[in-house]
Coordinates of C-alpha atoms and ligand atoms in Angstrom, one line a residue:
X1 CA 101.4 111.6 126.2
X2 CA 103.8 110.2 123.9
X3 CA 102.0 106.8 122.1
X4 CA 103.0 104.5 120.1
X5 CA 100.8 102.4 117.8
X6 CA 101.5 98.3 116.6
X7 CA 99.2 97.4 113.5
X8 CA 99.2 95.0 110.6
X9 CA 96.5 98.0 108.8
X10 CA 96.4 101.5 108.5
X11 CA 93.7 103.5 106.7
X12 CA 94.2 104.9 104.0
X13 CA 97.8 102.7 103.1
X14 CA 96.7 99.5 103.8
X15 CA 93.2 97.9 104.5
X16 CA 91.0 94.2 104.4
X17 CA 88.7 95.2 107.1
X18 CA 87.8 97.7 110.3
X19 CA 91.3 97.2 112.1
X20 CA 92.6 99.6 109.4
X21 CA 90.0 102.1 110.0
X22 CA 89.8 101.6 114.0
X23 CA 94.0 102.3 114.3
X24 CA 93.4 105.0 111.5
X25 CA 90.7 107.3 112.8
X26 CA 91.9 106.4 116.7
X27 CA 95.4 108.0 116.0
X28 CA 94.2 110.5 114.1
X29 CA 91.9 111.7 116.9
X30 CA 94.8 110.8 119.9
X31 CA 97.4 113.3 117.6
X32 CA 94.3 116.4 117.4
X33 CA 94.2 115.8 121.2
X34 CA 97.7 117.1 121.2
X35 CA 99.3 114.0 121.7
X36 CA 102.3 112.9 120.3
X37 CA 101.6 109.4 118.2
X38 CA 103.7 107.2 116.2
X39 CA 102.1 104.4 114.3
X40 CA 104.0 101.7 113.2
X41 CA 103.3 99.4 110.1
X42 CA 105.3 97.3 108.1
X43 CA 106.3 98.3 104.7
X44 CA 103.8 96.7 102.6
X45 CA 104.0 97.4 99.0
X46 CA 100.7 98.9 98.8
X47 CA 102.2 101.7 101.6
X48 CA 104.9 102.4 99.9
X49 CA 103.5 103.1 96.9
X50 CA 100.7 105.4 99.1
X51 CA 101.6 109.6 97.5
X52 CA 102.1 110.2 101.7
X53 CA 105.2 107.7 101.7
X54 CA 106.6 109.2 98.8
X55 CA 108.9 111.2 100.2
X56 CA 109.5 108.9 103.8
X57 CA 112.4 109.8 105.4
X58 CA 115.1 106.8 106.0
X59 CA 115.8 106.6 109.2
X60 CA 117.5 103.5 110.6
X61 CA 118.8 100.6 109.0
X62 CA 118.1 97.4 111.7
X63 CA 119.6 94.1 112.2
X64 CA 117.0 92.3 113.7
X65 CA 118.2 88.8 115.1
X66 CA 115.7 85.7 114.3
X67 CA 116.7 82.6 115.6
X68 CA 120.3 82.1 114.6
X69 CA 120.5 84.5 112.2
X70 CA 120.3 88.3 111.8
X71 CA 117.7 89.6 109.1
X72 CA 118.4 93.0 108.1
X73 CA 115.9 96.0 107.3
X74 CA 114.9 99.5 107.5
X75 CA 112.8 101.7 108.5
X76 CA 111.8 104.9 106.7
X77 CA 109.1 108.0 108.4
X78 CA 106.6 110.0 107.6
X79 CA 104.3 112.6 109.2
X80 CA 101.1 112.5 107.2
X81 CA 99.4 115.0 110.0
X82 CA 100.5 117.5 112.6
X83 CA 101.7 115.1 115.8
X84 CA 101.2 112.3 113.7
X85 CA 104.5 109.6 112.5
X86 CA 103.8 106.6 110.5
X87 CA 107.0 104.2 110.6
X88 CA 107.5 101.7 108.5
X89 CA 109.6 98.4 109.0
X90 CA 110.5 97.6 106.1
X91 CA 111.9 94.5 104.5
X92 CA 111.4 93.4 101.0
X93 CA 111.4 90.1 101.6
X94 CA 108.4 90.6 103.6
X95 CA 106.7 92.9 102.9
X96 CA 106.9 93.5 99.1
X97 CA 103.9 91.8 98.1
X98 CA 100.5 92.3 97.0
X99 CA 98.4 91.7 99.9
X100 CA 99.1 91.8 103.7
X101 CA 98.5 88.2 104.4
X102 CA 97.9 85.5 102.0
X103 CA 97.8 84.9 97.8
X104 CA 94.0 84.8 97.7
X105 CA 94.2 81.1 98.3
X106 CA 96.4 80.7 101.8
X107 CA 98.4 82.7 104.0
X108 CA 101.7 82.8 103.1
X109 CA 103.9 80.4 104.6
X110 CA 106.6 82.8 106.7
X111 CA 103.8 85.1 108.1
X112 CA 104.8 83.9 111.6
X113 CA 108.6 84.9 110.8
X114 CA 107.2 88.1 109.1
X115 CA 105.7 89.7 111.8
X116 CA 108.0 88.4 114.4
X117 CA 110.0 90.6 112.4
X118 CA 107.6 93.7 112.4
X119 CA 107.1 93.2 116.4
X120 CA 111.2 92.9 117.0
X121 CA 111.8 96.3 114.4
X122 CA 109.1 98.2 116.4
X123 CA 110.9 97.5 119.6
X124 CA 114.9 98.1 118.0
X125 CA 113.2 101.4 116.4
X126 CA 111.9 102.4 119.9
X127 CA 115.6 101.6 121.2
X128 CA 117.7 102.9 118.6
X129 CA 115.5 106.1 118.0
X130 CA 115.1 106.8 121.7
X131 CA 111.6 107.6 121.4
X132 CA 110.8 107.2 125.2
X133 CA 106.9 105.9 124.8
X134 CA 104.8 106.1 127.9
X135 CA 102.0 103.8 126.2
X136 CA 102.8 100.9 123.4
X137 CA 99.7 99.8 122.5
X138 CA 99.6 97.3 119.7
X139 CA 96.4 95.6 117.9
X140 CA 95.4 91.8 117.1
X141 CA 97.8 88.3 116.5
X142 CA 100.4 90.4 113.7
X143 CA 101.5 92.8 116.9
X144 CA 100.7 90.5 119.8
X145 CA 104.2 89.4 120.4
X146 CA 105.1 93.0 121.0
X147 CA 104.5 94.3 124.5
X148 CA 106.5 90.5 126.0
X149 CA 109.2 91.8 122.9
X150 CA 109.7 95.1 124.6
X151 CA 109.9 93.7 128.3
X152 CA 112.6 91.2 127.0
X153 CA 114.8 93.6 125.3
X154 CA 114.6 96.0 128.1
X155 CA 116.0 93.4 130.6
X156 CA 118.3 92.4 128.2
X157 CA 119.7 95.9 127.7
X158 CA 119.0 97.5 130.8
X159 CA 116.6 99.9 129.7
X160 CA 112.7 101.6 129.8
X161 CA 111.5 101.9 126.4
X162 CA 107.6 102.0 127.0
X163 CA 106.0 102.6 130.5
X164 CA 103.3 100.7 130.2
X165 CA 102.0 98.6 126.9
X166 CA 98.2 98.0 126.0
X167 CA 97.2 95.3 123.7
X168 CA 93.7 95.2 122.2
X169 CA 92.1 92.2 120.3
X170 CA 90.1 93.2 116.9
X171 CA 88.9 89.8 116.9
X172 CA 89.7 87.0 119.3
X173 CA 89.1 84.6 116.0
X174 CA 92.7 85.0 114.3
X175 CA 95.1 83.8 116.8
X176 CA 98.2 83.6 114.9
X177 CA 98.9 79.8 116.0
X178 CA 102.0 78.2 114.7
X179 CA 104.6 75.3 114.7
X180 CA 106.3 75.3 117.8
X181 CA 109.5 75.5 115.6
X182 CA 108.6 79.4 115.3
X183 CA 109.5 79.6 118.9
X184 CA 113.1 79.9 118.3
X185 CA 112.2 82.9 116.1
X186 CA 111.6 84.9 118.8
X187 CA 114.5 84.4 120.9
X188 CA 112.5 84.3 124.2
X189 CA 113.8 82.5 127.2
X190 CA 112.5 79.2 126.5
X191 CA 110.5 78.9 129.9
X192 CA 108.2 80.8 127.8
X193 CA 106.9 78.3 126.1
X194 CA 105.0 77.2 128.4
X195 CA 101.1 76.9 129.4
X196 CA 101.4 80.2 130.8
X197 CA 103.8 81.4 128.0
X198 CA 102.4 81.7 124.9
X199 CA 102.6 77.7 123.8
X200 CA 99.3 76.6 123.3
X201 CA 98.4 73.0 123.0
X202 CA 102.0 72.4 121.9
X203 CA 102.2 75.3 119.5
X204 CA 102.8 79.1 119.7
X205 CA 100.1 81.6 119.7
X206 CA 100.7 85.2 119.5
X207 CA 97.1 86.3 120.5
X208 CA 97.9 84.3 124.2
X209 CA 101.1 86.7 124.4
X210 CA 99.5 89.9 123.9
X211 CA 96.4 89.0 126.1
X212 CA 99.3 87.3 128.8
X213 CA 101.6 89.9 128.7
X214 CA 100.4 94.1 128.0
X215 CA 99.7 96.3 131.1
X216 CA 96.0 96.6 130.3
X217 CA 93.8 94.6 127.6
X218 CA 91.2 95.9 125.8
X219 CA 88.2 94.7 122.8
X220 CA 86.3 96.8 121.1
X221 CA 83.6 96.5 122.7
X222 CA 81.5 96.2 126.0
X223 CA 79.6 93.1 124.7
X224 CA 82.6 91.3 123.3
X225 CA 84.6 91.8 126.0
X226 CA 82.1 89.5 128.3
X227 CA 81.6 87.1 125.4
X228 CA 85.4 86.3 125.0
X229 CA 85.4 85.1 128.8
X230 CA 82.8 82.1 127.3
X231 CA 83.3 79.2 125.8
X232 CA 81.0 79.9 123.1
X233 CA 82.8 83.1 121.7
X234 CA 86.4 82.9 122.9
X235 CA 88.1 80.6 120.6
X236 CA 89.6 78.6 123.1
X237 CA 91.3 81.4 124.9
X238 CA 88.5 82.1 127.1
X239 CA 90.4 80.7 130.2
X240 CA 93.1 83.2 128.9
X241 CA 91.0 85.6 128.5
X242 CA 89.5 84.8 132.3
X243 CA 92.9 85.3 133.6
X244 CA 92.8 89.0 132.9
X245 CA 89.0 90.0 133.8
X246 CA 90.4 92.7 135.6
X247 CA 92.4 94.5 133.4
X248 CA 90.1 93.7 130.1
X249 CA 87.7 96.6 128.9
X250 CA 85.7 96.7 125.9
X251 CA 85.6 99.8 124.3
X252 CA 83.5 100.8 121.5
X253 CA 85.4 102.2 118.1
X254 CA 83.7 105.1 116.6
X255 CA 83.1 106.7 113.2
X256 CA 85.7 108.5 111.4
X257 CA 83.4 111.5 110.2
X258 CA 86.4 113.0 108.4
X259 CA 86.0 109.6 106.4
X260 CA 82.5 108.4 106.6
X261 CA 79.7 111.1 106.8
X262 CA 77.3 112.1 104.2
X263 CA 77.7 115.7 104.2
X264 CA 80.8 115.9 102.7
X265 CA 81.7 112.4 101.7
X266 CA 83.3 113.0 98.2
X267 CA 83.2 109.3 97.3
X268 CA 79.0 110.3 96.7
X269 CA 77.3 111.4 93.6
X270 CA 75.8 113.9 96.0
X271 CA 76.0 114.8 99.3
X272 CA 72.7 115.0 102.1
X273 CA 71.9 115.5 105.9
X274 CA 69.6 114.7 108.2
X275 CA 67.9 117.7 107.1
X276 CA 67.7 117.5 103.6
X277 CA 68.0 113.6 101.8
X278 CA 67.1 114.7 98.7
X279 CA 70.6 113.3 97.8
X280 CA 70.0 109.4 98.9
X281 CA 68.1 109.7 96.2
X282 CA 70.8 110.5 94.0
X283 CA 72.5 107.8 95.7
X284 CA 69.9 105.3 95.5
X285 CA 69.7 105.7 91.7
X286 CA 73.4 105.6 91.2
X287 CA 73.6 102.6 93.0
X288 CA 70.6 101.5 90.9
X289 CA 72.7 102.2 87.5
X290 CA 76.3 100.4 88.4
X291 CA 73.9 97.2 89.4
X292 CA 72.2 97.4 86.0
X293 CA 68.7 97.1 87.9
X294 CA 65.7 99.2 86.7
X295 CA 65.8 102.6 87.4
X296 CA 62.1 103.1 88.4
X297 CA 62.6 100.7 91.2
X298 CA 61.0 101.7 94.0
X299 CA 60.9 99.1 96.5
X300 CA 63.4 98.4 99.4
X301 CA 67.2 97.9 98.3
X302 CA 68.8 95.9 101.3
X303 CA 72.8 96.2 101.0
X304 CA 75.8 94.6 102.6
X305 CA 79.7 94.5 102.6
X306 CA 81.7 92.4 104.0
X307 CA 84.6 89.8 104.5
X308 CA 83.0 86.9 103.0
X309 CA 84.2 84.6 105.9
X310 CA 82.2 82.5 108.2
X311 CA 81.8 85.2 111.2
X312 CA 79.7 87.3 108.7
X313 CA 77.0 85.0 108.1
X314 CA 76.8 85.5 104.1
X315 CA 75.4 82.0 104.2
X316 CA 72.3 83.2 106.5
X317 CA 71.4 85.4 103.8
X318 CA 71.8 82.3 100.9
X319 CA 69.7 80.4 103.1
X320 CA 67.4 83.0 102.7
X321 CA 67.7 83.1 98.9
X322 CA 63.6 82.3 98.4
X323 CA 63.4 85.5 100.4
X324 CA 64.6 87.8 98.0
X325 CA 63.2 85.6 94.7
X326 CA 59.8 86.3 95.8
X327 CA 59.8 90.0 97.3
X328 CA 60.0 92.8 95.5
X329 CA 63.5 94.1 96.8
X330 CA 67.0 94.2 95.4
X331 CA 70.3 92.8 97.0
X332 CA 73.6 94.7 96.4
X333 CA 76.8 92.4 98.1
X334 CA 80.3 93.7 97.9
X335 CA 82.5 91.4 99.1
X336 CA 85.0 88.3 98.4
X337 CA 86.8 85.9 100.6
X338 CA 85.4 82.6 101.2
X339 CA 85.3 81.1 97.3
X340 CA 82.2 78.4 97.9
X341 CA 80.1 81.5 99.6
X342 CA 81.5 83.5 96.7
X343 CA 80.4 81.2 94.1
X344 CA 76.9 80.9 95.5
X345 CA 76.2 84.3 95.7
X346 CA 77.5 84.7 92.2
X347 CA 74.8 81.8 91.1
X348 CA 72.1 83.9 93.2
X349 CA 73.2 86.8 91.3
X350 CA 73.4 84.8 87.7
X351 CA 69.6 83.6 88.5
X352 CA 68.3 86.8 89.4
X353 CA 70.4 90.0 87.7
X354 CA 67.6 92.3 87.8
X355 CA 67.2 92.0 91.6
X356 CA 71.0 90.9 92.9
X357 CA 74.3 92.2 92.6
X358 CA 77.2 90.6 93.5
X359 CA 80.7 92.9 93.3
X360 CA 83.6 90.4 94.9
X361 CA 86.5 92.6 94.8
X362 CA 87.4 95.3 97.4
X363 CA 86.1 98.6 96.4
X364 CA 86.1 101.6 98.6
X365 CA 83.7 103.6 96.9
X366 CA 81.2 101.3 96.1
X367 CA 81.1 100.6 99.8
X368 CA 80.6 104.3 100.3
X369 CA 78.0 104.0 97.5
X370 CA 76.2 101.2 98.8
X371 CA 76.0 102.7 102.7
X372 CA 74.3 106.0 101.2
X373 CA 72.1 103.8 98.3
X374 CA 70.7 101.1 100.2
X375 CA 67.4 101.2 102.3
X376 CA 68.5 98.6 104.7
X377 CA 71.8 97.4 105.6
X378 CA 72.3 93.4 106.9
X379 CA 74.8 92.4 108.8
X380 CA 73.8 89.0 110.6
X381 CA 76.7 88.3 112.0
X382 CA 77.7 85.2 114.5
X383 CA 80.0 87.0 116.1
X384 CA 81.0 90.5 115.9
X385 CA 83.7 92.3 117.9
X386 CA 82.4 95.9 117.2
X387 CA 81.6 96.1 113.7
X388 CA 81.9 99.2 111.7
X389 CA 79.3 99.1 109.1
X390 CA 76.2 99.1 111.4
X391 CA 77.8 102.5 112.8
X392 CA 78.2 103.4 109.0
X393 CA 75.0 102.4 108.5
X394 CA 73.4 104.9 111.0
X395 CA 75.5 107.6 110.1
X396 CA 74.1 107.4 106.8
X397 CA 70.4 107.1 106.8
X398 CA 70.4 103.4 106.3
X399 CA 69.0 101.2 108.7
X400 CA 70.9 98.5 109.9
X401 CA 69.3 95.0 109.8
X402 CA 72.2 93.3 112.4
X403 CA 72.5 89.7 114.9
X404 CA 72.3 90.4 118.2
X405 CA 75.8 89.9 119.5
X406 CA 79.0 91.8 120.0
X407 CA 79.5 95.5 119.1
X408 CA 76.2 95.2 116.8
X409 CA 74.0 94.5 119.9
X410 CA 76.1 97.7 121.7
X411 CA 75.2 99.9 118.7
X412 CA 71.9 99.2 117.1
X413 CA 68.3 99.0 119.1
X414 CA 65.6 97.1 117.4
X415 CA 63.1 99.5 116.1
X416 CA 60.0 96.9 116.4
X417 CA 61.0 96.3 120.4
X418 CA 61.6 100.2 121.1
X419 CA 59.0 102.6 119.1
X420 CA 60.9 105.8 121.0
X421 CA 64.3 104.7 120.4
X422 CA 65.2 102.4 117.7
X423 CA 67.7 102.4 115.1
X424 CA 67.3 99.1 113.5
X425 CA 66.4 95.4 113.6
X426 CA 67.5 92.7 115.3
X427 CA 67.8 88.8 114.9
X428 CA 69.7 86.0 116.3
X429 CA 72.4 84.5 114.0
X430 CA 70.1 82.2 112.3
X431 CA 68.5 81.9 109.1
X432 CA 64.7 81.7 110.5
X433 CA 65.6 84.7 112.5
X434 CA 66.9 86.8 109.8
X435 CA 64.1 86.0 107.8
X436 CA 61.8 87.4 109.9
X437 CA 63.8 90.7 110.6
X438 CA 64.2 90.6 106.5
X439 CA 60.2 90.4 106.9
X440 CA 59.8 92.9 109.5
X441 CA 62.0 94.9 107.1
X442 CA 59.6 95.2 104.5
X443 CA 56.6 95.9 106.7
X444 CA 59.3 99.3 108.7
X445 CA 59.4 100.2 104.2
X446 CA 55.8 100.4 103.7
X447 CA 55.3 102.7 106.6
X448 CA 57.0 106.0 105.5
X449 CA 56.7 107.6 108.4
X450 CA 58.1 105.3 110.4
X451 CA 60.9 104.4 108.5
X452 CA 61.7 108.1 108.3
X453 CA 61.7 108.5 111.9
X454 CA 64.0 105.1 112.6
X455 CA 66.6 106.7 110.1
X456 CA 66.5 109.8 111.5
X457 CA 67.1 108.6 115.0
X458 CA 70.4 107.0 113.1
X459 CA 71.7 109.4 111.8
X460 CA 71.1 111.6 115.1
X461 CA 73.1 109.1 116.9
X462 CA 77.1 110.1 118.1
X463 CA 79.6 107.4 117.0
X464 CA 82.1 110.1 116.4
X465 CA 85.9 109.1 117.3
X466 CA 85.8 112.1 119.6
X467 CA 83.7 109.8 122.5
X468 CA 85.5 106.8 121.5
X469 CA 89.2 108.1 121.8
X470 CA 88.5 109.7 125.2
X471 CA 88.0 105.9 126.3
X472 CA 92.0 105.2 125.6
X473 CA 92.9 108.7 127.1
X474 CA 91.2 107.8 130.0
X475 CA 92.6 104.4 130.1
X476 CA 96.4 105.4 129.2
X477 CA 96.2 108.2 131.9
X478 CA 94.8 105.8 134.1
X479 CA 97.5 103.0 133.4
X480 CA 100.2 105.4 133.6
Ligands
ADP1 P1 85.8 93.3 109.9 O1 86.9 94.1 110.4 O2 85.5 92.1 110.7 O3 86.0 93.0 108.4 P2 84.2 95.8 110.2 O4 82.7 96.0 110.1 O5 84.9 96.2 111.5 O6 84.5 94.2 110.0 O7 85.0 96.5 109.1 C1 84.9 96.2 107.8 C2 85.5 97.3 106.9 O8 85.9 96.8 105.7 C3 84.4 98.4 106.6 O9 85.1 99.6 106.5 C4 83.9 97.9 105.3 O10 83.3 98.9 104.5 C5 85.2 97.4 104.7 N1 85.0 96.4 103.6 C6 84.7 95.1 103.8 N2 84.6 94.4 102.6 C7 84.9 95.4 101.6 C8 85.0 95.4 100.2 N3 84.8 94.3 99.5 N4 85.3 96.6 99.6 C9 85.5 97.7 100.3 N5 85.4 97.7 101.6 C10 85.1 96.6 102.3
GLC2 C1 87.8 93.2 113.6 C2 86.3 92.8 113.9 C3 85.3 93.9 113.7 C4 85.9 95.2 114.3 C5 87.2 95.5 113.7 C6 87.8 96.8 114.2 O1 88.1 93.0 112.3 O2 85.9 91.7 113.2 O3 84.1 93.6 114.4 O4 85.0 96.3 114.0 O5 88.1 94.5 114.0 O6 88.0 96.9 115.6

């Protein structure tokens, strides 16, 4: 099949959270399959700069009409593996900046015009390069625009450029909402802005376009893909979300093992496997060293990384600050976002500095370093479209303590509730219900045995990309 990717993130040019890894490690799988993939990004600064893009081919220049004006642009190639084409719509303007969405502080004010931009360039590139996709599929609000964008400039131009488009939501959360000024951007008919356009409560949405308008619809997973049809978890596009029941499918992302396994993960001080750990240790004490903790420490290191955004419940684990003042147990926290949780954790971290670490920057191999280190992983999410790090967590020997919702309720099984088969432990998204998974934590440490034999049924499970990419194939066959 010839498919074409839509994404806002790419692993390894351009990351803030799992969307980069899911779109990475999914096309890299669909291209090994023998299919023939193109992923399109825009040309963030960041990508450009990547060694792959180094030598990009430039291939078209566009005009790309906005409004009442034409914005110009260009988009340059590369093939990174065999099958494999990134594109890149490029416009300095847009895309020359230091991060993907925002100064640190807000979004930046013409994100609705910027990826507008991205979603028309995709669609001129798939025109003007003749590419002939049988399945568009494009991910969350940045590319959500795209599959009613194609449609449009087909009947405009008489034309097939896709046979059928697929849109999948990352995170029914960010919804791309804006003015309804930004309508005029997208030089739609204006009957679509309607209530069953994408207008919404007198504004535009881009996530109600992509969910409206693709072939098929999919989350990322089985869970979430219930819990968007309620009230409680879909934002206010659960009605939306209602309308296509049908054609919605959770599917579970997987683990990139070229990426994330423990064998041969070069980001380590060592390396280990299921059937020899003697490197966790290594790990461990590493991970003991950059924290500046003891390095006789023996008791349980719990560690997390994350977004530090509501959804991630960083503020369950501050609740539980007494928790980790009077156990003997160390806290590692990568992560940075929300500046009054950052602060916080910074104070826990300034109280205690022998027993919690706080690193807020983004830091690929620390992450690495604190999935193979820690003892116990927490991720208490309140929501949680899939999740990566719980998978990650597995993978690598360190048991995930996780809310019960989402993907993390579709990839972990509390250990205390299934002696045969558990991988973890489980709580509701509160802070008396972490606390007692925190508590059942230490009691799963002081058996050796047992805790052994929950991390080995971890890392025995298969989140590999190979299971999870066969879901789209089947899908995109199906569809087609
Ligand atoms: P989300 O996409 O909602 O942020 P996921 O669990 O799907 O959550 O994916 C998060 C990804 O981002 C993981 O690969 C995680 O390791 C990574 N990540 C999050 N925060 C950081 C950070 N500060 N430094 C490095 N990687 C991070
Ligand atoms: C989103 C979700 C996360 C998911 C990721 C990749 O960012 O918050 O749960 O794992 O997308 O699909």
């Amino acid at each position: 099949m010839k498919i074409v990717h839509a994404t806002s993130e790419l692993f390894p040019y351009i990351k803030t959270g799992g969307l980069a890894d899911a779109v990475g490690a999914l096309s890299a799988a669909l291209a090994d399959n023998g299919h023939e993939v193109s992923v399109f990004v825009p040309g963030y600064r960041a990508v450009l700069e990547h060694k792959d893009a180094a030598g990009a081919e430039r291939r078209l220049r566009l005009k790309i009409e906005m409004g009442d004006q034409f914005q110009s642009g260009d988009v340059r190639v590369f093939s990174p593996r065999k099958n494999l084409k990134i594109y890149l719509i490029c416009r300095e303007e847009f895309y020359d900046r230091r991060a993907p969405y925002g100064n640190g502080e807000r979004d930046y004010e013409d994100n609705a015009g910027r990826f507008i931009f991205f979603c028309k360039g995709v669609v001129e590139t798939l025109r003007l390069d003749d590419i002939q996709a049988d399945i568009v599929h494009s991910h969350d609000w940045q590319a959500a625009l795209l599959p009613l964008l194609l449609r449009e400039a087909e009947r405009r131009h008489g034309v097939t450029l896709a046979l059928k488009t697929m849109f999948t939501i990352h995170n029914i959360a960010y919804q791309g909402v804006f003015p309804s000024r930004v309508f005029g951007l997208t030089n739609l008919p204006g009957d679509l802005f309607q209530i069953d356009g994408i207008e919404y409560y007198s504004q535009v949405s881009f996530l109600k376009g992509g969910i409206l308008f693709a072939d098929r619809v999919t989350t990322v997973s089985p869970r979430y893909a219930k819990e968007i049809q309620t009230a409680e978890y879909g934002c206010g596009l659960e009605g939306v979300a209602q309308t296509r029941a049908d054609d919605l499918v959770g599917l579970l992302n997987g683990v990139d093992t070229a990426v994330w396994n423990p064998a041969i993960d070069a980001l380590l001080p060592a390396r280990y496997s299921p059937a020899n750990m003697a490197g966790k240790a290594v790990c461990r004490a590493e991970l003991l060293k950059r924290c500046g903790f003891a390095a006789d420490f023996k008791g349980p290191i719990f560690g997390m990384v994350c977004r530090f955004a509501e959804q991630k419940g960083v503020d369950l684990v501050l609740a539980n600050r007494d928790f980790f003042l009077a156990h003997e147990c160390r806290l590692v926290v990568l992560g940075s976002g929300d500046k009054q949780l950052e602060q916080e954790m910074q104070e826990l971290a300034a109280e205690v500095p022998h027993k919690v670490s706080l690193s807020a920057r983004l830091d690929e191999t620390m992450s690495h370093l604190i999935e193979a280190g820690s003892d116990f992983f927490i991720m208490p999410s309140r929501f949680e479209p899939c999740g990566l790090n719980q998978m990650y967590s597995q993978v690598y020997g360190t048991i995930p303590v996780v809310s019960r919702v989402g993907g993390l309720a579709d990839t972990v099984t509390d250990a205390d509730a299934n002696d045969a088969d558990g991988t973890g432990l489980m709580c509701d998204p509160n802070a008396g219900s972490l606390r007692d998974a925190l508590q059942r934590a230490l009691v799963l440490f002081s058996d050796g045995a047992r805790y052994a034999a929950v991390q080995q049924r971890g890392m025995a499970r298969d989140f590999s990309w190979r299971t999870a990419s066969a879901g789209y194939e089947r899908l995109y066959q199906e569809s087609l």
